Amino acid sequence: MDCKKIQKQIFRFIYGESDEYELRAIKAHLEICNACEAEQKIIEEILVQIKSGVPDDPVPDGFKERVLSQVQALAEQDS
Amino acid sequence: MTNTEAKLRKPRQRLDPSDEVLIGRLAEGDQSAFNEIFDRYHRQIYNFIAKQVNDRESCEDLTQEVFMRVYKSASNFDTSKKFTSWLYKIALNEVKRHWKRTGARQTYSLNTPLSNEAGEAERADFIEDAREVPEDSTESELFSRNLRQLIDQLPDKQRTVVLLKVYQELTFEEIAEICECPLSTVLSRMRYAVDKLRRWLGVEDGQAEYGL
Ligand SMILES: [Zn+2]
């Protein structure tokens, strides 16, 4: 695989979604290509930053109860 | 799993009974199946919506609407499909309907291809925006706020991929199913989005431009 093909597959590689054939080809390429290896590191770093940079929003208190009571009302309507 | 992979996604648990079994039971009128589905997914769906809709009340309403739809449409669910793909499709549609109703979706910079120069100008705008937050905000709060704005301003299709991949931790194949497009399209949307975020975030460029 050449650099261009590697870069097309790099996201799948980073997330552990490559198939066996891709995995072998990408690993072999990264061993010998500094540019692609550097690129992979940068992308990983950005992805980690993006992920950790926006924390999860907590679900508001009582939300579950509100939804379940709505569903209950619906169910009673139906019956 | 590598170290980075561990930071990017939690290991998946095998669910028993499967979602598809639960939705089948719900279709037959089993209320407790709904409770189980809700427990499994309401946090994820709330978070998915909250990253696209800013006010809490709407997030709650929309999340509720998603689950009401699951409840009402359980019998229409095609059991040969994956439940989560169906669920996220419903959530995406609810968000789109919300934007249509409220006209609230920011249109600023949408679909404008960013040259490096334009990217620089936009970054300057964010730094400008950041000045408006309370003075006691910590650095990580500022970063988080800016990052949210950056993600907001991605073109819709790219943003959807980023949200589903980075925060919802779905596989690219699952995302392709939700977005109803080929895997290669999902991968290039991810590439474009990450390249933009990278420019905006000012991360050093790698050595190569691949022009995919
Ligand atoms: Zn290379």
mmCIF file of C-alpha atoms and ligand atoms in Angstrom:
data_model
loop_
_atom_site.group_PDB
_atom_site.id
_atom_site.type_symbol
_atom_site.label_atom_id
_atom_site.label_comp_id
_atom_site.label_asym_id
_atom_site.label_seq_id
_atom_site.Cartn_x
_atom_site.Cartn_y
_atom_site.Cartn_z
ATOM 1 C CA MET A 1 0.000 0.000 0.000
ATOM 2 C CA ASP A 2 1.223 3.503 -0.707
ATOM 3 C CA CYS A 3 0.928 6.498 1.612
ATOM 4 C CA LYS A 4 -2.308 7.671 0.086
ATOM 5 C CA LYS A 5 -4.020 4.327 0.632
ATOM 6 C CA ILE A 6 -2.651 4.116 4.155
ATOM 7 C CA GLN A 7 -4.071 7.526 4.961
ATOM 8 C CA LYS A 8 -7.467 6.467 3.683
ATOM 9 C CA GLN A 9 -7.475 3.574 6.114
ATOM 10 C CA ILE A 10 -5.795 5.308 9.036
ATOM 11 C CA PHE A 11 -8.968 6.097 10.986
ATOM 12 C CA ARG A 12 -10.112 2.514 10.885
ATOM 13 C CA PHE A 13 -6.640 1.494 11.998
ATOM 14 C CA ILE A 14 -6.614 3.931 14.916
ATOM 15 C CA TYR A 15 -9.972 2.655 16.143
ATOM 16 C CA GLY A 16 -8.977 -0.968 15.768
ATOM 17 C CA GLU A 17 -11.460 -1.607 12.954
ATOM 18 C CA SER A 18 -9.069 -2.656 10.182
ATOM 19 C CA ASP A 19 -9.504 -6.096 8.724
ATOM 20 C CA GLU A 20 -6.619 -8.502 8.983
ATOM 21 C CA TYR A 21 -5.193 -7.724 5.589
ATOM 22 C CA GLU A 22 -5.300 -3.954 6.114
ATOM 23 C CA LEU A 23 -3.852 -4.287 9.570
ATOM 24 C CA ARG A 24 -0.824 -6.156 8.321
ATOM 25 C CA ALA A 25 -0.264 -3.767 5.433
ATOM 26 C CA ILE A 26 -0.626 -0.657 7.593
ATOM 27 C CA LYS A 27 1.647 -1.930 10.333
ATOM 28 C CA ALA A 28 4.310 -2.854 7.812
ATOM 29 C CA HIS A 29 4.045 0.549 6.171
ATOM 30 C CA LEU A 30 4.204 2.507 9.436
ATOM 31 C CA GLU A 31 7.430 0.701 10.296
ATOM 32 C CA ILE A 32 9.141 2.127 7.261
ATOM 33 C CA CYS A 33 7.359 5.432 6.624
ATOM 34 C CA ASN A 34 8.060 8.285 9.020
ATOM 35 C CA ALA A 35 5.565 10.635 7.386
ATOM 36 C CA CYS A 36 2.647 8.270 7.866
ATOM 37 C CA GLU A 37 3.734 7.366 11.356
ATOM 38 C CA ALA A 38 3.914 11.057 12.304
ATOM 39 C CA GLU A 39 0.525 11.657 10.736
ATOM 40 C CA GLN A 40 -0.994 8.778 12.670
ATOM 41 C CA LYS A 41 0.353 10.156 15.963
ATOM 42 C CA ILE A 42 -1.017 13.621 15.230
ATOM 43 C CA ILE A 43 -4.455 12.303 14.344
ATOM 44 C CA GLU A 44 -4.538 10.195 17.482
ATOM 45 C CA GLU A 45 -3.574 13.189 19.553
ATOM 46 C CA ILE A 46 -6.317 15.309 17.999
ATOM 47 C CA LEU A 47 -8.922 12.590 18.517
ATOM 48 C CA VAL A 48 -7.967 12.247 22.164
ATOM 49 C CA GLN A 49 -8.142 16.032 22.582
ATOM 50 C CA ILE A 50 -11.543 16.223 20.930
ATOM 51 C CA LYS A 51 -12.905 13.387 22.993
ATOM 52 C CA SER A 52 -11.610 14.495 26.355
ATOM 53 C CA GLY A 53 -12.261 18.160 25.591
ATOM 54 C CA VAL A 54 -16.045 17.907 25.664
ATOM 55 C CA PRO A 55 -17.287 16.110 28.766
ATOM 56 C CA ASP A 56 -20.555 14.182 28.828
ATOM 57 C CA ASP A 57 -23.665 16.142 29.699
ATOM 58 C CA PRO A 58 -25.368 14.712 32.759
ATOM 59 C CA VAL A 59 -28.974 13.680 32.241
ATOM 60 C CA PRO A 60 -31.264 16.002 34.274
ATOM 61 C CA ASP A 61 -32.674 14.746 37.560
ATOM 62 C CA GLY A 62 -36.023 13.041 37.302
ATOM 63 C CA PHE A 63 -35.771 12.606 33.562
ATOM 64 C CA LYS A 64 -36.332 8.874 33.626
ATOM 65 C CA GLU A 65 -39.450 9.230 35.780
ATOM 66 C CA ARG A 66 -40.876 11.877 33.456
ATOM 67 C CA VAL A 67 -40.413 9.753 30.345
ATOM 68 C CA LEU A 68 -41.736 6.610 31.944
ATOM 69 C CA SER A 69 -44.859 8.391 33.156
ATOM 70 C CA GLN A 70 -45.449 9.710 29.623
ATOM 71 C CA VAL A 71 -45.136 6.200 28.275
ATOM 72 C CA GLN A 72 -47.504 4.957 30.936
ATOM 73 C CA ALA A 73 -50.041 7.568 29.859
ATOM 74 C CA LEU A 74 -49.658 6.492 26.242
ATOM 75 C CA ALA A 75 -50.103 2.857 27.140
ATOM 76 C CA GLU A 76 -53.302 3.645 29.025
ATOM 77 C CA GLN A 77 -54.614 5.640 26.075
ATOM 78 C CA ASP A 78 -54.020 2.657 23.854
ATOM 79 C CA SER A 79 -55.739 0.146 26.052
ATOM 80 C CA MET B 1 -6.248 -2.660 22.521
ATOM 81 C CA THR B 2 -3.517 0.006 22.361
ATOM 82 C CA ASN B 3 -3.278 2.811 24.918
ATOM 83 C CA THR B 4 -4.720 5.351 22.537
ATOM 84 C CA GLU B 5 -7.519 3.047 21.529
ATOM 85 C CA ALA B 6 -8.407 2.661 25.199
ATOM 86 C CA LYS B 7 -8.651 6.456 25.502
ATOM 87 C CA LEU B 8 -10.839 6.631 22.424
ATOM 88 C CA ARG B 9 -13.353 3.905 23.131
ATOM 89 C CA LYS B 10 -14.582 1.787 25.976
ATOM 90 C CA PRO B 11 -14.743 -1.955 25.419
ATOM 91 C CA ARG B 12 -18.203 -3.067 24.383
ATOM 92 C CA GLN B 13 -20.262 -5.348 26.476
ATOM 93 C CA ARG B 14 -22.331 -8.093 25.017
ATOM 94 C CA LEU B 15 -25.896 -7.376 26.010
ATOM 95 C CA ASP B 16 -28.212 -10.115 27.107
ATOM 96 C CA PRO B 17 -30.986 -10.145 26.035
ATOM 97 C CA SER B 18 -30.002 -8.373 22.835
ATOM 98 C CA ASP B 19 -31.609 -5.067 21.919
ATOM 99 C CA GLU B 20 -33.359 -6.753 19.045
ATOM 100 C CA VAL B 21 -34.948 -9.291 21.377
ATOM 101 C CA LEU B 22 -36.085 -6.484 23.676
ATOM 102 C CA ILE B 23 -37.635 -4.459 20.904
ATOM 103 C CA GLY B 24 -39.484 -7.593 19.778
ATOM 104 C CA ARG B 25 -40.890 -7.987 23.281
ATOM 105 C CA LEU B 26 -41.872 -4.347 23.359
ATOM 106 C CA ALA B 27 -43.698 -4.801 20.068
ATOM 107 C CA GLU B 28 -45.675 -7.536 21.777
ATOM 108 C CA GLY B 29 -46.624 -5.115 24.547
ATOM 109 C CA ASP B 30 -44.023 -5.892 27.195
ATOM 110 C CA GLN B 31 -43.578 -2.607 29.118
ATOM 111 C CA SER B 32 -40.565 -3.829 31.051
ATOM 112 C CA ALA B 33 -38.726 -4.267 27.755
ATOM 113 C CA PHE B 34 -39.151 -0.557 27.179
ATOM 114 C CA ASN B 35 -37.699 0.257 30.590
ATOM 115 C CA GLU B 36 -34.677 -1.878 29.812
ATOM 116 C CA ILE B 37 -34.127 -0.239 26.433
ATOM 117 C CA PHE B 38 -34.501 3.171 28.024
ATOM 118 C CA ASP B 39 -31.993 2.324 30.753
ATOM 119 C CA ARG B 40 -29.498 1.114 28.190
ATOM 120 C CA TYR B 41 -29.641 4.091 25.850
ATOM 121 C CA HIS B 42 -31.117 7.244 27.305
ATOM 122 C CA ARG B 43 -27.810 8.665 28.496
ATOM 123 C CA GLN B 44 -26.174 8.115 25.126
ATOM 124 C CA ILE B 45 -29.071 9.595 23.207
ATOM 125 C CA TYR B 46 -29.342 12.549 25.570
ATOM 126 C CA ASN B 47 -25.650 13.215 25.073
ATOM 127 C CA PHE B 48 -25.836 12.833 21.343
ATOM 128 C CA ILE B 49 -28.624 15.420 21.257
ATOM 129 C CA ALA B 50 -27.007 17.709 23.812
ATOM 130 C CA LYS B 51 -23.966 18.045 21.573
ATOM 131 C CA GLN B 52 -26.182 19.437 18.837
ATOM 132 C CA VAL B 53 -28.825 21.396 20.697
ATOM 133 C CA ASN B 54 -27.801 23.947 23.250
ATOM 134 C CA ASP B 55 -30.707 24.443 25.617
ATOM 135 C CA ARG B 56 -31.348 21.785 28.203
ATOM 136 C CA GLU B 57 -35.081 21.861 27.969
ATOM 137 C CA SER B 58 -35.071 21.079 24.252
ATOM 138 C CA CYS B 59 -32.533 18.306 24.794
ATOM 139 C CA GLU B 60 -34.806 16.710 27.310
ATOM 140 C CA ASP B 61 -37.882 17.113 25.100
ATOM 141 C CA LEU B 62 -36.111 15.708 22.065
ATOM 142 C CA THR B 63 -34.695 12.747 23.941
ATOM 143 C CA GLN B 64 -38.143 12.047 25.286
ATOM 144 C CA GLU B 65 -39.572 12.291 21.776
ATOM 145 C CA VAL B 66 -36.997 9.754 20.514
ATOM 146 C CA PHE B 67 -38.033 7.207 23.109
ATOM 147 C CA MET B 68 -41.714 7.850 22.577
ATOM 148 C CA ARG B 69 -41.138 7.049 18.932
ATOM 149 C CA VAL B 70 -39.332 3.862 19.848
ATOM 150 C CA TYR B 71 -42.292 2.961 22.002
ATOM 151 C CA LYS B 72 -44.889 3.736 19.368
ATOM 152 C CA SER B 73 -42.996 2.270 16.404
ATOM 153 C CA ALA B 74 -41.582 -0.850 17.995
ATOM 154 C CA SER B 75 -43.779 -3.017 15.829
ATOM 155 C CA ASN B 76 -42.415 -1.357 12.667
ATOM 156 C CA PHE B 77 -38.851 -2.216 13.572
ATOM 157 C CA ASP B 78 -37.230 -4.504 11.035
ATOM 158 C CA THR B 79 -35.722 -7.195 13.251
ATOM 159 C CA SER B 80 -33.109 -8.092 10.665
ATOM 160 C CA LYS B 81 -31.559 -4.642 11.275
ATOM 161 C CA LYS B 82 -29.511 -3.387 14.150
ATOM 162 C CA PHE B 83 -31.561 -1.664 16.850
ATOM 163 C CA THR B 84 -28.976 1.012 17.659
ATOM 164 C CA SER B 85 -28.793 2.128 14.020
ATOM 165 C CA TRP B 86 -32.545 2.594 14.021
ATOM 166 C CA LEU B 87 -32.403 4.447 17.334
ATOM 167 C CA TYR B 88 -29.727 6.877 16.170
ATOM 168 C CA LYS B 89 -31.596 7.471 12.924
ATOM 169 C CA ILE B 90 -34.651 8.465 14.939
ATOM 170 C CA ALA B 91 -32.506 10.768 17.092
ATOM 171 C CA LEU B 92 -30.918 12.384 14.038
ATOM 172 C CA ASN B 93 -34.332 13.013 12.535
ATOM 173 C CA GLU B 94 -35.619 14.555 15.741
ATOM 174 C CA VAL B 95 -32.692 16.959 15.817
ATOM 175 C CA LYS B 96 -33.261 17.901 12.181
ATOM 176 C CA ARG B 97 -36.950 18.504 12.829
ATOM 177 C CA HIS B 98 -36.021 20.663 15.789
ATOM 178 C CA TRP B 99 -33.739 22.825 13.662
ATOM 179 C CA LYS B 100 -36.422 23.181 11.068
ATOM 180 C CA ARG B 101 -39.020 24.153 13.635
ATOM 181 C CA THR B 102 -36.866 26.648 15.453
ATOM 182 C CA GLY B 103 -34.640 27.798 12.633
ATOM 183 C CA ALA B 104 -32.010 27.706 15.325
ATOM 184 C CA ARG B 105 -29.259 25.907 13.524
ATOM 185 C CA GLN B 106 -26.252 28.140 13.046
ATOM 186 C CA THR B 107 -25.519 28.647 9.404
ATOM 187 C CA TYR B 108 -22.290 30.483 9.985
ATOM 188 C CA SER B 109 -19.501 29.003 7.875
ATOM 189 C CA LEU B 110 -21.479 25.928 6.905
ATOM 190 C CA ASN B 111 -20.267 24.260 3.787
ATOM 191 C CA THR B 112 -17.703 26.924 3.165
ATOM 192 C CA PRO B 113 -14.512 25.187 2.207
ATOM 193 C CA LEU B 114 -11.830 26.570 4.436
ATOM 194 C CA SER B 115 -8.572 27.620 2.972
ATOM 195 C CA ASN B 116 -5.837 27.890 5.563
ATOM 196 C CA GLU B 117 -6.313 31.625 5.616
ATOM 197 C CA ALA B 118 -10.036 31.390 6.260
ATOM 198 C CA GLY B 119 -9.301 28.824 8.941
ATOM 199 C CA GLU B 120 -7.006 31.308 10.618
ATOM 200 C CA ALA B 121 -9.665 34.006 10.512
ATOM 201 C CA GLU B 122 -12.195 31.642 12.082
ATOM 202 C CA ARG B 123 -9.815 30.691 14.797
ATOM 203 C CA ALA B 124 -9.370 34.359 15.577
ATOM 204 C CA ASP B 125 -13.156 34.646 15.888
ATOM 205 C CA PHE B 126 -13.252 31.827 18.399
ATOM 206 C CA ILE B 127 -10.553 33.395 20.462
ATOM 207 C CA GLU B 128 -12.645 36.570 20.341
ATOM 208 C CA ASP B 129 -15.735 34.639 21.479
ATOM 209 C CA ALA B 130 -13.812 33.055 24.271
ATOM 210 C CA ARG B 131 -13.306 36.465 25.846
ATOM 211 C CA GLU B 132 -16.998 36.682 26.609
ATOM 212 C CA VAL B 133 -17.039 33.805 29.068
ATOM 213 C CA PRO B 134 -16.921 34.470 32.802
ATOM 214 C CA GLU B 135 -13.514 35.497 34.029
ATOM 215 C CA ASP B 136 -13.223 32.652 36.473
ATOM 216 C CA SER B 137 -13.492 29.986 33.744
ATOM 217 C CA THR B 138 -10.638 27.569 33.876
ATOM 218 C CA GLU B 139 -8.489 26.870 30.873
ATOM 219 C CA SER B 140 -10.162 23.523 30.296
ATOM 220 C CA GLU B 141 -13.620 25.124 30.418
ATOM 221 C CA LEU B 142 -12.512 27.608 27.789
ATOM 222 C CA PHE B 143 -11.064 24.861 25.653
ATOM 223 C CA SER B 144 -14.227 22.826 25.973
ATOM 224 C CA ARG B 145 -16.392 25.785 25.023
ATOM 225 C CA ASN B 146 -14.297 26.594 21.977
ATOM 226 C CA LEU B 147 -14.200 23.003 20.912
ATOM 227 C CA ARG B 148 -17.985 22.746 21.129
ATOM 228 C CA GLN B 149 -18.272 25.783 18.904
ATOM 229 C CA LEU B 150 -15.807 24.334 16.430
ATOM 230 C CA ILE B 151 -17.770 21.108 16.222
ATOM 231 C CA ASP B 152 -21.007 23.082 15.880
ATOM 232 C CA GLN B 153 -19.627 24.789 12.849
ATOM 233 C CA LEU B 154 -18.675 21.714 10.919
ATOM 234 C CA PRO B 155 -20.980 20.975 7.984
ATOM 235 C CA ASP B 156 -23.892 18.848 9.214
ATOM 236 C CA LYS B 157 -22.823 15.560 7.661
ATOM 237 C CA GLN B 158 -19.275 15.853 8.929
ATOM 238 C CA ARG B 159 -20.428 16.825 12.397
ATOM 239 C CA THR B 160 -22.748 13.839 12.558
ATOM 240 C CA VAL B 161 -19.866 11.490 11.796
ATOM 241 C CA VAL B 162 -17.643 13.107 14.419
ATOM 242 C CA LEU B 163 -20.337 12.927 17.081
ATOM 243 C CA LEU B 164 -21.213 9.319 16.331
ATOM 244 C CA LYS B 165 -17.593 8.254 16.154
ATOM 245 C CA VAL B 166 -15.810 10.252 18.817
ATOM 246 C CA TYR B 167 -18.467 10.583 21.512
ATOM 247 C CA GLN B 168 -20.886 7.755 20.792
ATOM 248 C CA GLU B 169 -18.037 5.366 19.947
ATOM 249 C CA LEU B 170 -19.862 3.632 17.124
ATOM 250 C CA THR B 171 -17.920 1.803 14.445
ATOM 251 C CA PHE B 172 -17.537 3.391 11.028
ATOM 252 C CA GLU B 173 -19.661 0.596 9.614
ATOM 253 C CA GLU B 174 -22.484 1.384 12.025
ATOM 254 C CA ILE B 175 -22.215 5.055 11.133
ATOM 255 C CA ALA B 176 -22.440 4.203 7.431
ATOM 256 C CA GLU B 177 -25.676 2.362 8.153
ATOM 257 C CA ILE B 178 -27.110 5.269 10.149
ATOM 258 C CA CYS B 179 -26.117 7.845 7.544
ATOM 259 C CA GLU B 180 -27.186 5.558 4.717
ATOM 260 C CA CYS B 181 -23.992 6.070 2.787
ATOM 261 C CA PRO B 182 -20.950 3.991 1.828
ATOM 262 C CA LEU B 183 -18.216 3.363 4.371
ATOM 263 C CA SER B 184 -15.740 5.255 2.190
ATOM 264 C CA THR B 185 -17.960 8.353 2.394
ATOM 265 C CA VAL B 186 -18.041 8.155 6.177
ATOM 266 C CA LEU B 187 -14.272 7.862 6.255
ATOM 267 C CA SER B 188 -13.773 10.893 4.052
ATOM 268 C CA ARG B 189 -16.239 12.954 6.100
ATOM 269 C CA MET B 190 -14.240 12.014 9.165
ATOM 270 C CA ARG B 191 -11.045 13.000 7.398
ATOM 271 C CA TYR B 192 -12.377 16.399 6.343
ATOM 272 C CA ALA B 193 -13.773 17.110 9.779
ATOM 273 C CA VAL B 194 -10.591 16.146 11.591
ATOM 274 C CA ASP B 195 -8.492 18.170 9.166
ATOM 275 C CA LYS B 196 -10.634 21.224 9.895
ATOM 276 C CA LEU B 197 -10.527 20.735 13.635
ATOM 277 C CA ARG B 198 -6.815 20.276 13.381
ATOM 278 C CA ARG B 199 -6.370 23.575 11.592
ATOM 279 C CA TRP B 200 -8.670 25.322 13.995
ATOM 280 C CA LEU B 201 -6.954 23.822 16.984
ATOM 281 C CA GLY B 202 -3.656 24.841 15.493
ATOM 282 C CA VAL B 203 -2.056 21.422 15.696
ATOM 283 C CA GLU B 204 1.233 21.248 13.819
ATOM 284 C CA ASP B 205 0.737 19.975 10.319
ATOM 285 C CA GLY B 206 2.082 16.579 9.479
ATOM 286 C CA GLN B 207 4.612 16.247 6.724
ATOM 287 C CA ALA B 208 2.219 15.213 4.039
ATOM 288 C CA GLU B 209 -0.927 16.561 2.412
ATOM 289 C CA TYR B 210 -2.755 13.644 0.961
ATOM 290 C CA GLY B 211 -5.589 15.408 -0.805
ATOM 291 C CA LEU B 212 -8.138 12.639 -0.391
HETATM 292 ZN ZN ZN C 1 3.590 6.531 4.164
#
